Coordinates of C-alpha atoms in Angstrom, one line a residue:
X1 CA 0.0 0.0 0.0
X2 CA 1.4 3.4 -1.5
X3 CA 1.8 6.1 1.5
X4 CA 0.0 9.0 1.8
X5 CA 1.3 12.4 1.4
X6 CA -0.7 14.8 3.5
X7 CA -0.9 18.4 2.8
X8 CA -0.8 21.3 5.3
X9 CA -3.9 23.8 5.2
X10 CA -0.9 27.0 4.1
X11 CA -0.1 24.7 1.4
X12 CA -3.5 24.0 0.0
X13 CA -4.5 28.0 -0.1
X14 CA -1.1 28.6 -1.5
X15 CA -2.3 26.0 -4.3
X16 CA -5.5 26.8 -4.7
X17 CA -7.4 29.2 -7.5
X18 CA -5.3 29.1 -11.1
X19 CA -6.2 31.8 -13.6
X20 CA -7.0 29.0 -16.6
X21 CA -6.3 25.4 -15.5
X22 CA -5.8 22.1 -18.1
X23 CA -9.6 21.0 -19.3
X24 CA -10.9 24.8 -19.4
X25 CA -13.9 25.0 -22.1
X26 CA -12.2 27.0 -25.3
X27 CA -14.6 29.4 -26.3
X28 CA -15.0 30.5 -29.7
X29 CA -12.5 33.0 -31.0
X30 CA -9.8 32.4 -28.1
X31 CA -6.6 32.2 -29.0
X32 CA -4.4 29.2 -28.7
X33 CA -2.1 29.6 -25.5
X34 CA 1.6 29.4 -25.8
X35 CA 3.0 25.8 -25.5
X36 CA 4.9 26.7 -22.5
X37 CA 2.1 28.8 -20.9
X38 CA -0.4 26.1 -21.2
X39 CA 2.2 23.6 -19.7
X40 CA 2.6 26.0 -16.7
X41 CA -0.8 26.1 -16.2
X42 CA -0.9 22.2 -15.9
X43 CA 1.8 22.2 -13.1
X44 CA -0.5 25.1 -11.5
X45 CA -3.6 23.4 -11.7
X46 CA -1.7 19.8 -10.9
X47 CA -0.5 21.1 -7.5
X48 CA -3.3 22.6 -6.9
X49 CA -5.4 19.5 -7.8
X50 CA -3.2 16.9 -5.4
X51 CA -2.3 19.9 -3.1
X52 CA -5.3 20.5 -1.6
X53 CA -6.2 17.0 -0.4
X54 CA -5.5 16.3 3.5
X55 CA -6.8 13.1 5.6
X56 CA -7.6 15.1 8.8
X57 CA -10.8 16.8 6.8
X58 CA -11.9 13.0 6.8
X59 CA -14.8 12.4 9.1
X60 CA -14.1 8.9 10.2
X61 CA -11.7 8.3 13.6
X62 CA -9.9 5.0 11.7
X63 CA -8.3 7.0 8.8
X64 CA -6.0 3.8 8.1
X65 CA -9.1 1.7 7.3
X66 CA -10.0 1.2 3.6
X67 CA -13.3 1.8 4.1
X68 CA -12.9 5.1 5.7
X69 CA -14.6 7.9 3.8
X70 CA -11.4 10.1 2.7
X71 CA -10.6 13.6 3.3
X72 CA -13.5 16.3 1.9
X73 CA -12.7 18.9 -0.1
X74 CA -13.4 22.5 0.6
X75 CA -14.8 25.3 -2.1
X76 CA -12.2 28.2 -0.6
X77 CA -9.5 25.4 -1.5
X78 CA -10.7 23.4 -5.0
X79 CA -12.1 26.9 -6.5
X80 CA -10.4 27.4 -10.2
X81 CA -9.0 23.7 -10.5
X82 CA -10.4 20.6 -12.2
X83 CA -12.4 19.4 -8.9
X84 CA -15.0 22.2 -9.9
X85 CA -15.8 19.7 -12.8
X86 CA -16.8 16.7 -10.5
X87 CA -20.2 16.3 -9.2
X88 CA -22.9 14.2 -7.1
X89 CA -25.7 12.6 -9.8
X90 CA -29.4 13.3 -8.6
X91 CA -31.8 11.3 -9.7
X92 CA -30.4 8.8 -11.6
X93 CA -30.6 4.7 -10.9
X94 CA -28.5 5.0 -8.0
X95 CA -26.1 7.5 -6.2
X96 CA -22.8 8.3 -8.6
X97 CA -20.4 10.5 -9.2
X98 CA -20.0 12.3 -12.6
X99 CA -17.7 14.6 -14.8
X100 CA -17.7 17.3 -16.7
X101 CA -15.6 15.8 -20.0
X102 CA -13.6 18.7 -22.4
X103 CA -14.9 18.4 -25.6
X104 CA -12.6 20.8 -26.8
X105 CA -16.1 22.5 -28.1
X106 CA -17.8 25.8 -28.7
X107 CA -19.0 27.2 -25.4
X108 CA -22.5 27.5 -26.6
X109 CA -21.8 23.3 -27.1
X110 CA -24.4 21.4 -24.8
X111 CA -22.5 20.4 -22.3
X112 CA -21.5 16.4 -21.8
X113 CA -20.8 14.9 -18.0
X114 CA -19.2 10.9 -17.8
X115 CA -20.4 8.2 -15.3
X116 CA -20.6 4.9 -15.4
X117 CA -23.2 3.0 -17.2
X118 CA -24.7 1.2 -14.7
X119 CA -25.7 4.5 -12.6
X120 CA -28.2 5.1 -15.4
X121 CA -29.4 1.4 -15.4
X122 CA -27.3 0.2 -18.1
X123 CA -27.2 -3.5 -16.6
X124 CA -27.8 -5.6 -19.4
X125 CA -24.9 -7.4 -20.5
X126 CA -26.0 -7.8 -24.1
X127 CA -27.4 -4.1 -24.9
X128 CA -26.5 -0.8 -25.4
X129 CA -28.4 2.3 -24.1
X130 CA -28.4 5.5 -26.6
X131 CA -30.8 8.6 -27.1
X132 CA -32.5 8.1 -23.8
X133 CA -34.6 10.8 -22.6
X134 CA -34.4 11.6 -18.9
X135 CA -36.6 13.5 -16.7
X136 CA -35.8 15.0 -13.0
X137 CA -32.3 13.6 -12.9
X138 CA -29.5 16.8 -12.4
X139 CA -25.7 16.7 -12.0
X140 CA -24.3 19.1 -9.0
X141 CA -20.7 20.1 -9.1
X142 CA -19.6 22.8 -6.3
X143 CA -20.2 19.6 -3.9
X144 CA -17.7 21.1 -1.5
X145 CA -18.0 21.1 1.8
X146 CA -18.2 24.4 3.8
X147 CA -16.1 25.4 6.4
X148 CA -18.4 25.7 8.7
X149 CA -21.9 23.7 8.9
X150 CA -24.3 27.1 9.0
X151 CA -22.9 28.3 5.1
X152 CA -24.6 26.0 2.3
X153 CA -22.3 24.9 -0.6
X154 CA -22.6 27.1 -3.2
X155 CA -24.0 24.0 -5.7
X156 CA -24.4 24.4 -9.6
X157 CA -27.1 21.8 -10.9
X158 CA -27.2 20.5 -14.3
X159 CA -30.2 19.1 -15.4
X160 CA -29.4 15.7 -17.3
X161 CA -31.5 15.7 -20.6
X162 CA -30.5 12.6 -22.4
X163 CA -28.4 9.4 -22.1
X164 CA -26.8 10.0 -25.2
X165 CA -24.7 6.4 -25.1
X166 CA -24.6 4.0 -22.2
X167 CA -22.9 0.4 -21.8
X168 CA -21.6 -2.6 -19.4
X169 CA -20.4 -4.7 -22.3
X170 CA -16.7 -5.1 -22.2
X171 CA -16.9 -1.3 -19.7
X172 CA -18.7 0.9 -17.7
X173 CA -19.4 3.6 -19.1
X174 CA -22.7 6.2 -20.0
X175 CA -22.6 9.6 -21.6
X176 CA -24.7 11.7 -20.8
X177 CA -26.3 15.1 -21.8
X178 CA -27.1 18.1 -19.3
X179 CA -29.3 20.8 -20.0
X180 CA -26.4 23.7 -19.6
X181 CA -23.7 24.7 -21.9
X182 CA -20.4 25.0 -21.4
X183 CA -20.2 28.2 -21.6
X184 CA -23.1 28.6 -18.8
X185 CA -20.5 26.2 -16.6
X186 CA -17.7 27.8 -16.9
X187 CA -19.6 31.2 -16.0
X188 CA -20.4 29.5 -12.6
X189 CA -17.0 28.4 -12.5
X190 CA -17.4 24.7 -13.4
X191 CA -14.2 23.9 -15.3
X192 CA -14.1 21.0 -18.1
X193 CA -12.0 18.2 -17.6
X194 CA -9.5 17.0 -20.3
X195 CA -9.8 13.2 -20.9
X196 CA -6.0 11.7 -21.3
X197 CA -4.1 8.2 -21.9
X198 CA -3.9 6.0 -18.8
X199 CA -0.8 6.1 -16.5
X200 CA 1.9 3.3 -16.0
X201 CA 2.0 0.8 -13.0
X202 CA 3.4 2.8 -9.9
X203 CA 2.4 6.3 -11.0
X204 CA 0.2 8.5 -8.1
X205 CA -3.2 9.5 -8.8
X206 CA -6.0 11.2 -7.3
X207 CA -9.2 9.5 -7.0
X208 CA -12.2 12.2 -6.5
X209 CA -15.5 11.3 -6.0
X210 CA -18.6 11.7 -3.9
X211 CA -19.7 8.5 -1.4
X212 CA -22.6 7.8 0.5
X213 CA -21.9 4.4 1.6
X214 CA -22.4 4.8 5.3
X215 CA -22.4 9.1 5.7
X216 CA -24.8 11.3 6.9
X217 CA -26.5 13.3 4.2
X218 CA -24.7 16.5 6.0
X219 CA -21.1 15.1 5.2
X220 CA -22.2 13.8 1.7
X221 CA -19.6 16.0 -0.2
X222 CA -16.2 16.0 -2.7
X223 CA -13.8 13.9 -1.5
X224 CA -10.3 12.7 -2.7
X225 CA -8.0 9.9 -1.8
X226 CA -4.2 9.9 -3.1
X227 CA -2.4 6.5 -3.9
X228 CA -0.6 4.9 -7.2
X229 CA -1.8 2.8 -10.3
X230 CA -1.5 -0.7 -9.6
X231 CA -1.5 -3.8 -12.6
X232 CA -3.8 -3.8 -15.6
X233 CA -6.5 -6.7 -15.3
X234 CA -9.6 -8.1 -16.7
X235 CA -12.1 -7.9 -14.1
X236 CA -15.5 -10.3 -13.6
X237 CA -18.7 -9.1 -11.5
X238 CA -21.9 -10.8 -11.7
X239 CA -21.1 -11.8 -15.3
X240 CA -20.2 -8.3 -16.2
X241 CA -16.3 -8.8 -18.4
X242 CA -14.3 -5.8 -18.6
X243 CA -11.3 -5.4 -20.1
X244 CA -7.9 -3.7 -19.3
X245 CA -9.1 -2.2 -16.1
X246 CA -6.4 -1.0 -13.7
X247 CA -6.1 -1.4 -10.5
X248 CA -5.7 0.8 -7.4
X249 CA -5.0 0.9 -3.6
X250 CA -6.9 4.1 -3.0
X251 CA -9.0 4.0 0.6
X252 CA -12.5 5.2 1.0
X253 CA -13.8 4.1 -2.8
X254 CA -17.7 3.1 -1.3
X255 CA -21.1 2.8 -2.7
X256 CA -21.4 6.8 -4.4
X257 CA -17.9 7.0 -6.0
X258 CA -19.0 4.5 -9.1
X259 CA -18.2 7.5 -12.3
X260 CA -15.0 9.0 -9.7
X261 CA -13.0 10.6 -12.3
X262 CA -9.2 9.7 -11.6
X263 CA -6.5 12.5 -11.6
X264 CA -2.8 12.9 -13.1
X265 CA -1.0 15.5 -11.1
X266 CA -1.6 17.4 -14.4
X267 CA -5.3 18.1 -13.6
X268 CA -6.7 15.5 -16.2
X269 CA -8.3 12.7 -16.1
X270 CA -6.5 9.5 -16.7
X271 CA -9.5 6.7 -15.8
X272 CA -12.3 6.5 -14.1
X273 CA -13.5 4.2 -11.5
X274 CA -15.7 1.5 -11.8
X275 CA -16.1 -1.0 -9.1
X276 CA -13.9 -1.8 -5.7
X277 CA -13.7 -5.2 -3.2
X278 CA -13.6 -2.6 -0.7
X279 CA -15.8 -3.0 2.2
X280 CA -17.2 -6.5 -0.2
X281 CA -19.7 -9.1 1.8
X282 CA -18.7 -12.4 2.3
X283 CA -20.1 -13.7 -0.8
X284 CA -18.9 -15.5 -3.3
X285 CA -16.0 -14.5 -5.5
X286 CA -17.1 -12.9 -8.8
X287 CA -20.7 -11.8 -7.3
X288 CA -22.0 -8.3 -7.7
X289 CA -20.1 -6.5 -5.3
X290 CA -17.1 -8.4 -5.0
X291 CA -15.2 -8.7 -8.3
X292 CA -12.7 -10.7 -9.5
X293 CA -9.2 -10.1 -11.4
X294 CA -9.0 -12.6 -14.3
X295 CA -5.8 -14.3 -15.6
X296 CA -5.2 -17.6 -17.5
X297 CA -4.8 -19.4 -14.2
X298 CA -8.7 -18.3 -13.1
X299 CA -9.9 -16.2 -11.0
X300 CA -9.4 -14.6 -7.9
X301 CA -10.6 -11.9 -5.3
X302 CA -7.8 -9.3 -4.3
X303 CA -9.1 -7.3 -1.1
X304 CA -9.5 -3.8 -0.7
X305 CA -8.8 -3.0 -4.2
X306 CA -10.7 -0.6 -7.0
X307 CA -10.9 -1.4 -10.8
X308 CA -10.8 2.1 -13.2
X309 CA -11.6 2.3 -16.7
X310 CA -10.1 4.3 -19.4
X311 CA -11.6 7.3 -20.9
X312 CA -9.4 9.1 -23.4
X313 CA -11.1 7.0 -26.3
X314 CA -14.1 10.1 -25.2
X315 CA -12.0 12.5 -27.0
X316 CA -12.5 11.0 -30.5
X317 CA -16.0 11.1 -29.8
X318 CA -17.3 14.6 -30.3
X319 CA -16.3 15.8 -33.5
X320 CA -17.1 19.7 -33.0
X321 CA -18.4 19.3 -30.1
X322 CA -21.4 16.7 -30.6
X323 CA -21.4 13.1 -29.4
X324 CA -21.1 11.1 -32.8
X325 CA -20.6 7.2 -33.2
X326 CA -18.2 6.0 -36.1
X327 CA -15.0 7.0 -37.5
X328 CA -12.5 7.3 -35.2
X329 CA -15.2 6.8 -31.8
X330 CA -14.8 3.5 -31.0
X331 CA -17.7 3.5 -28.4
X332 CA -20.0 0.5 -29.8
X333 CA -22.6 0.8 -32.3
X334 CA -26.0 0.4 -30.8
X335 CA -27.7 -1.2 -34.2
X336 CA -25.2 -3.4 -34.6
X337 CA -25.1 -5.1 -31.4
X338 CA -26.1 -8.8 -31.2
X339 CA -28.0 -9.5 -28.4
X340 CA -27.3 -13.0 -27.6
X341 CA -27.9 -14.4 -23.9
X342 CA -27.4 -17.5 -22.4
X343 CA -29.9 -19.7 -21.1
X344 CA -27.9 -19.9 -17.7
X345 CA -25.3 -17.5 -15.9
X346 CA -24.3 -20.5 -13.7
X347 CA -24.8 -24.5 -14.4
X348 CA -23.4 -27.7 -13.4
X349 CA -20.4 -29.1 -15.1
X350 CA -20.7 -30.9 -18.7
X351 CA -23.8 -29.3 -18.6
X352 CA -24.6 -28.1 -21.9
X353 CA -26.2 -23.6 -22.2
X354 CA -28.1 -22.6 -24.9
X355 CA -27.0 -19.0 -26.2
X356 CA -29.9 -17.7 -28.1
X357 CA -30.9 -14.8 -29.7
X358 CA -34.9 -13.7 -29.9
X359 CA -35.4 -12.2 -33.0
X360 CA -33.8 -11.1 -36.0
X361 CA -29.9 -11.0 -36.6
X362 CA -28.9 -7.0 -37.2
X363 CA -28.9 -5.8 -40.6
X364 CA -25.3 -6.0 -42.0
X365 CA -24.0 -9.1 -39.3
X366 CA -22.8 -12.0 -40.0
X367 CA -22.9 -13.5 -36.7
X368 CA -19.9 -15.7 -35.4
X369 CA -18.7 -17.5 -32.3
X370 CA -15.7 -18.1 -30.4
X371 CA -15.5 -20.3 -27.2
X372 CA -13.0 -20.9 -24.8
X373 CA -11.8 -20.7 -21.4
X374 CA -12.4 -17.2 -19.3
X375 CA -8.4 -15.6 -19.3
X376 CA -7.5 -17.8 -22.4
X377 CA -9.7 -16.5 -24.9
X378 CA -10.0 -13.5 -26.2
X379 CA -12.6 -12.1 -28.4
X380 CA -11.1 -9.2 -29.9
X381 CA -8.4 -11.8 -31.5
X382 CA -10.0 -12.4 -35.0
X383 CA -8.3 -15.9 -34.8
X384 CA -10.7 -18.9 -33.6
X385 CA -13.7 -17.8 -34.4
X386 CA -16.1 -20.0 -36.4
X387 CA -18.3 -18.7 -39.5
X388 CA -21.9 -17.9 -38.9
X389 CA -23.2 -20.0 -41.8
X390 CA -21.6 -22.9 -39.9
X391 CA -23.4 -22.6 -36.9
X392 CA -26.5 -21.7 -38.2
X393 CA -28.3 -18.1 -38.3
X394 CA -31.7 -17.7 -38.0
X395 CA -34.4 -16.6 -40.6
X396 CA -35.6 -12.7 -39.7
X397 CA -38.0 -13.0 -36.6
X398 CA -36.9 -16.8 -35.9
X399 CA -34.0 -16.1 -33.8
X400 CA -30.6 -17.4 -33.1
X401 CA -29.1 -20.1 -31.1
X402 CA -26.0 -22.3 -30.6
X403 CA -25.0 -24.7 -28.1
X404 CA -21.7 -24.6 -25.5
X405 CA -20.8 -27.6 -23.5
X406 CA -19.0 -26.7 -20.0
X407 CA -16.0 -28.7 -18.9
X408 CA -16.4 -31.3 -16.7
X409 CA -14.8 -29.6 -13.4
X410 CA -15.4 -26.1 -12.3
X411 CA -14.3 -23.1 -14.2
X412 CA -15.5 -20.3 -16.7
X413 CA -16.0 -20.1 -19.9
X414 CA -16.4 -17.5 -22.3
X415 CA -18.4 -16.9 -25.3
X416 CA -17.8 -14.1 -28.5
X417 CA -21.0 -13.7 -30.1
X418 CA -20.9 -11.0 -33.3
X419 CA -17.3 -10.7 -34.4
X420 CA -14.0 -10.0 -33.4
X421 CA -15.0 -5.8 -34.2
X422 CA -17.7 -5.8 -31.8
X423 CA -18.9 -9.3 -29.9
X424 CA -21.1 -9.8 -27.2
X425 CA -19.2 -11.4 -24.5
X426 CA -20.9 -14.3 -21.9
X427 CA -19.5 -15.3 -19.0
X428 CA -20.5 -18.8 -18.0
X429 CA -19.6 -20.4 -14.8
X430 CA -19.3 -24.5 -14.4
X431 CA -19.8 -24.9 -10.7
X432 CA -20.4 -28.1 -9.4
X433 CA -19.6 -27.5 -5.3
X434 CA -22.1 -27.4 -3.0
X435 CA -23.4 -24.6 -0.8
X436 CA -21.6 -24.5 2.4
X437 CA -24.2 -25.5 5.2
X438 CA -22.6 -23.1 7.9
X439 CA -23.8 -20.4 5.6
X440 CA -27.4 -21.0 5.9
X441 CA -29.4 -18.7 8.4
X442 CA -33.1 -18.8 9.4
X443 CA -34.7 -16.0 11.0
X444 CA -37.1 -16.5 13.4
X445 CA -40.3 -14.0 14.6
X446 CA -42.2 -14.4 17.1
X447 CA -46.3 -14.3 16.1
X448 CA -49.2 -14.6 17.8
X449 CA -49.8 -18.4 17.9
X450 CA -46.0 -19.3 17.2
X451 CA -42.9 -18.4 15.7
X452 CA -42.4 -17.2 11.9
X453 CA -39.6 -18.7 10.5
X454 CA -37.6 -18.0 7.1
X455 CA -34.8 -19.1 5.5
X456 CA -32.2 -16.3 4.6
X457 CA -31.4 -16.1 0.5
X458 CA -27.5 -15.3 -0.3
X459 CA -27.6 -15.5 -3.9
X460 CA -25.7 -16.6 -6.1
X461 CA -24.7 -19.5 -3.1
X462 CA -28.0 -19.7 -1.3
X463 CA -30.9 -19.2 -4.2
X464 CA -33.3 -21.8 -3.2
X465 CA -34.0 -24.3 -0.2
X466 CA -35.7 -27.3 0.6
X467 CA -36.8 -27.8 4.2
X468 CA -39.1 -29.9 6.6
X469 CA -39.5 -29.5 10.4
X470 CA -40.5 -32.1 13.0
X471 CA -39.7 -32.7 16.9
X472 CA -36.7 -31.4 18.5
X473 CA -35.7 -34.3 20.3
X474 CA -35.6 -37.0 17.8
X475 CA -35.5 -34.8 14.5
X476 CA -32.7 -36.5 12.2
X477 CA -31.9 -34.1 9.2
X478 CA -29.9 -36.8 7.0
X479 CA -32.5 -39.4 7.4
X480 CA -35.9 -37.4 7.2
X481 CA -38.4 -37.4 5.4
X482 CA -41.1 -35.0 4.0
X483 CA -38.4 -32.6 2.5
X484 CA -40.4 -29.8 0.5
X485 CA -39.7 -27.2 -2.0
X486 CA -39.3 -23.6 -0.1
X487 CA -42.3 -21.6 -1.6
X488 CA -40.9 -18.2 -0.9
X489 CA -43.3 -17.4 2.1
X490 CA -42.7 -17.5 5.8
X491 CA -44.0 -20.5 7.5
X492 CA -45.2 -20.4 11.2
X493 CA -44.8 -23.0 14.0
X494 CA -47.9 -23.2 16.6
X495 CA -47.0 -22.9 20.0
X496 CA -48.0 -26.1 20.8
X497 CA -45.1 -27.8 18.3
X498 CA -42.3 -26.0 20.3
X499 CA -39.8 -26.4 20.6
X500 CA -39.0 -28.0 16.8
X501 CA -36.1 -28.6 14.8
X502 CA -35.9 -27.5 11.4
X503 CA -33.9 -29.2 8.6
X504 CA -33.1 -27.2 6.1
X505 CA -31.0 -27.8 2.3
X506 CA -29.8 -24.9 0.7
X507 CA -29.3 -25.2 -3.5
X508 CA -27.2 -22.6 -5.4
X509 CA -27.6 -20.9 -8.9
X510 CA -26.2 -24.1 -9.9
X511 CA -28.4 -26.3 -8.8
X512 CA -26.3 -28.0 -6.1
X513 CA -27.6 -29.1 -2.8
X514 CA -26.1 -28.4 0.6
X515 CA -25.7 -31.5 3.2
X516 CA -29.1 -30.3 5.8
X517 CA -28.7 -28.1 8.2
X518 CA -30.7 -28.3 11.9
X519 CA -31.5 -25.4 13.7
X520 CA -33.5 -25.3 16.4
X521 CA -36.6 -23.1 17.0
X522 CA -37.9 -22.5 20.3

């Protein structure tokens, strides 16, 4: 773990407030800067950026814990630099952070912010969001906090009118569209943020973002952690496959700081973030909430780690300053997306998954597939793949389908659907291992008449159950009989059968069945 460098309140006022930082909006009719004045203004605004951020503004008493929130960000200090660009989203599918992205635009440009797609409900592995409208969702930058609690931040909203591109195919990533200009912005001193190439393994960055995850609504403002860029991974969450993400050690990266744009000492940013083991559940590894790194040796959960994604691909995206697909954007094509799906996220070994596709193949696609083990195969490798017309490809309205056999022990595989240009990629897992029996839980309520009892789900481990109850004293789990199918209701045991035993099988995604587990109600 890198260590971090604290800065000393005269040093952040000395830092703060440069004339034109790196990322300002051009407006039209400006003049190019001199090469070496612009570069000074990048080592003004850089300082300023990492110069201002100090531990002890952090509200939580363990500062060396990973989940600590880190230290907040005041307006007196982060006014003028690239922080102004950062912002809390309002409205959206859940609680992000967002950026304001330099277009290098006009300043009467609509202005474009950066989050990640699965803020705006981007969750399906298969599709791509574009030109979606949005109502009552804003973007506020200014989220500093005050120096004291009786002055109010001096927040700029921008209304979010349109999800102009949004995906969790292969990244995390949505564009979106706010109601303001540029120019409007940058009047209310909301400075644009240059998008630039990622940084090498050991370099220090500056993660800001703003999390909720555990803080009162009063303290929910800007805040920035310090730390260095660790390896470059592929990185699996609840079937979700993204590519070339790096790595970090930053603390305090909680629930809120999904969309946290990611600093060079320059001012610019060089990733973003997109999801963190920090604070992660006991679950299993490669759940929602607990990502994995993948190599060719498997998988594996590395704690207290967050996962960025690169952004400075944006910059080819807005020719003149309007979002446009094609050429040299590489962002995915929504029309020519194939929208295959497997029949199961999780099955048995040697079981065999269909991959289908309702409907029509795309207009212009010949659709082909690639197999192979997850951290072997890559679908952007134009080798391996086999023709569509061998396959088979459906007639218009009949749909698609083809078949993948899982190994016989427990692993992942993955399967390219479309091309090696732009493929849909499924993750499916072989898992043949039981559900651990220590893991199951039932809660118990006391009614009137008896006690209420339920067993506790844990997906993907604990999905289902099967369960029967009889006499404490002679109740035998491994030999009884009666075992039923949970029916996803509470069942209630009359005071006059207490107390009871109840057996209880848990069955994961998979299929697979626990050994029973007794627990006793009383």
């Amino acid at each position: 773990m890198a260590q971090r460098k604290n800065s000393s309140p005269d040093d952040a006022g000395s830092a703060a407030g440069p004339d034109k930082p790196a990322g300002v909006v051009k407006k039209p009719g400006r003049g190019k800067r001199p090469i070496w004045l612009a570069a000074l203004a990048a080592v003004i605004t850089g300082l300023a950026v990492f110069g201002i951020y100090t531990r002890e503004n952090s509200a939580s008493p363990d500062l060396d814990s990973p989940t600590s929130p880190a230290g907040l960000f005041q307006a007196a200090q982060a006014a003028g630099t690239s922080l102004t660009g950062v912002g809390r989203t309002i409205g959206l599918s859940e609680p992000c952070t967002a950026w304001l992205l330099d277009v290098d635009g006009p300043a009467a440009s609509p202005a474009y912010a950066i989050t990640n797609g699965r803020c705006v409900g981007a969750t399906d592995r298969a599709g791509v969001v574009s030109d979606q409208a949005v109502g009552n969702a804003v973007v506020e930058f200014n989220a500093f906090a005050a120096l004291t609690s009786a002055v109010l931040p001096d927040l700029v909203q921008a209304p979010v009118s349109e999800v102009v591109w949004a995906s969790t195919r292969g990244t995390d990533l949505a564009v979106l569209r706010l109601a303001s200009t540029y120019g409007e912005l940058a009047d209310q001193g909301v400075r644009a943020i240059e998008a630039v190439p990622t940084l090498d393994q050991g370099a220090e960055i500056l993660i800001a973002g703003v999390p909720v995850e555990d803080i009162a609504a009063s303290e929910q403002f800007l805040r920035g952690s310090r730390c260095t860029v660790g390896e470059t991974t592929d990185v699996l969450e609840d079937g979700w496959f993204w590519r070339d993400e790096q790595a970090s050690d930053c603390h305090g990266i909680l629930d809120g700081s999904g969309g946290s744009p990611v600093f060079n000492p320059a001012g610019n940013a060089v990733a973003m973030v997109n999801t963190s083991t920090i604070g992660a559940q006991d679950r299993a590894a490669c759940s929602d909430g607990r990502p994995c790194e993948v190599t060719d040796g498997g998988v594996a959960v590395k704690p207290d780690t967050s996962y960025m994604v690169a952004v400075d691909a944006l910059a080819q995206c807005f020719p003149e300053g309007e979002f446009t697909l094609g050429g040299a954007c590489t962002l995915e094509d929504p029309s020519m997306v194939v929208p295959a799906v497997a029949s199961a996220q999780v099955a048995k070994p040697g079981t065999t998954v269909e991959v289908r596709m309702d409907g029509p193949v795309p207009d212009g696609v010949d659709v082909q597939v690639k197999e192979g083990p997850l951290g072997e195969t890559d679908c952007l490798d134009p080798e391996g793949w086999a023709d569509g017309t061998d396959i088979g490809r459906g007639s218009a309205g009949a749909g698609w389908g083809y078949s993948v056999t899982l190994p016989a022990e427990d692993g992942y595989t993955l399967v390219c659907v479309g091309g090696p240009g732009q493929s849909t990629q499924i993750v499916i897992q072989a898992d043949g291992t039981a559900p651990d029996p220590a893991t199951i839980e039932l809660t118990q309520t006391k009614v009137d008449g008896g006690v209420q009892v339920r067993p506790v789900a844990a997906p993907p481990e604990l999905v289902d159950f099967r369960w029967v109850r009889g006499p404490a004293g002679s109740m035998e789990c491994a030999v009884a009989e009666g075992y039923v199918q949970y029916a996803g209701t509470a069942a209630t045991i009359p005071v006059s059968d207490l107390p009871s035993a109840v057996c209880v099988i848990g069955i994961d995604e998979a299929g697979n069945e626990s050994p029973p587990v007794r627990i006793e109600v009383s």
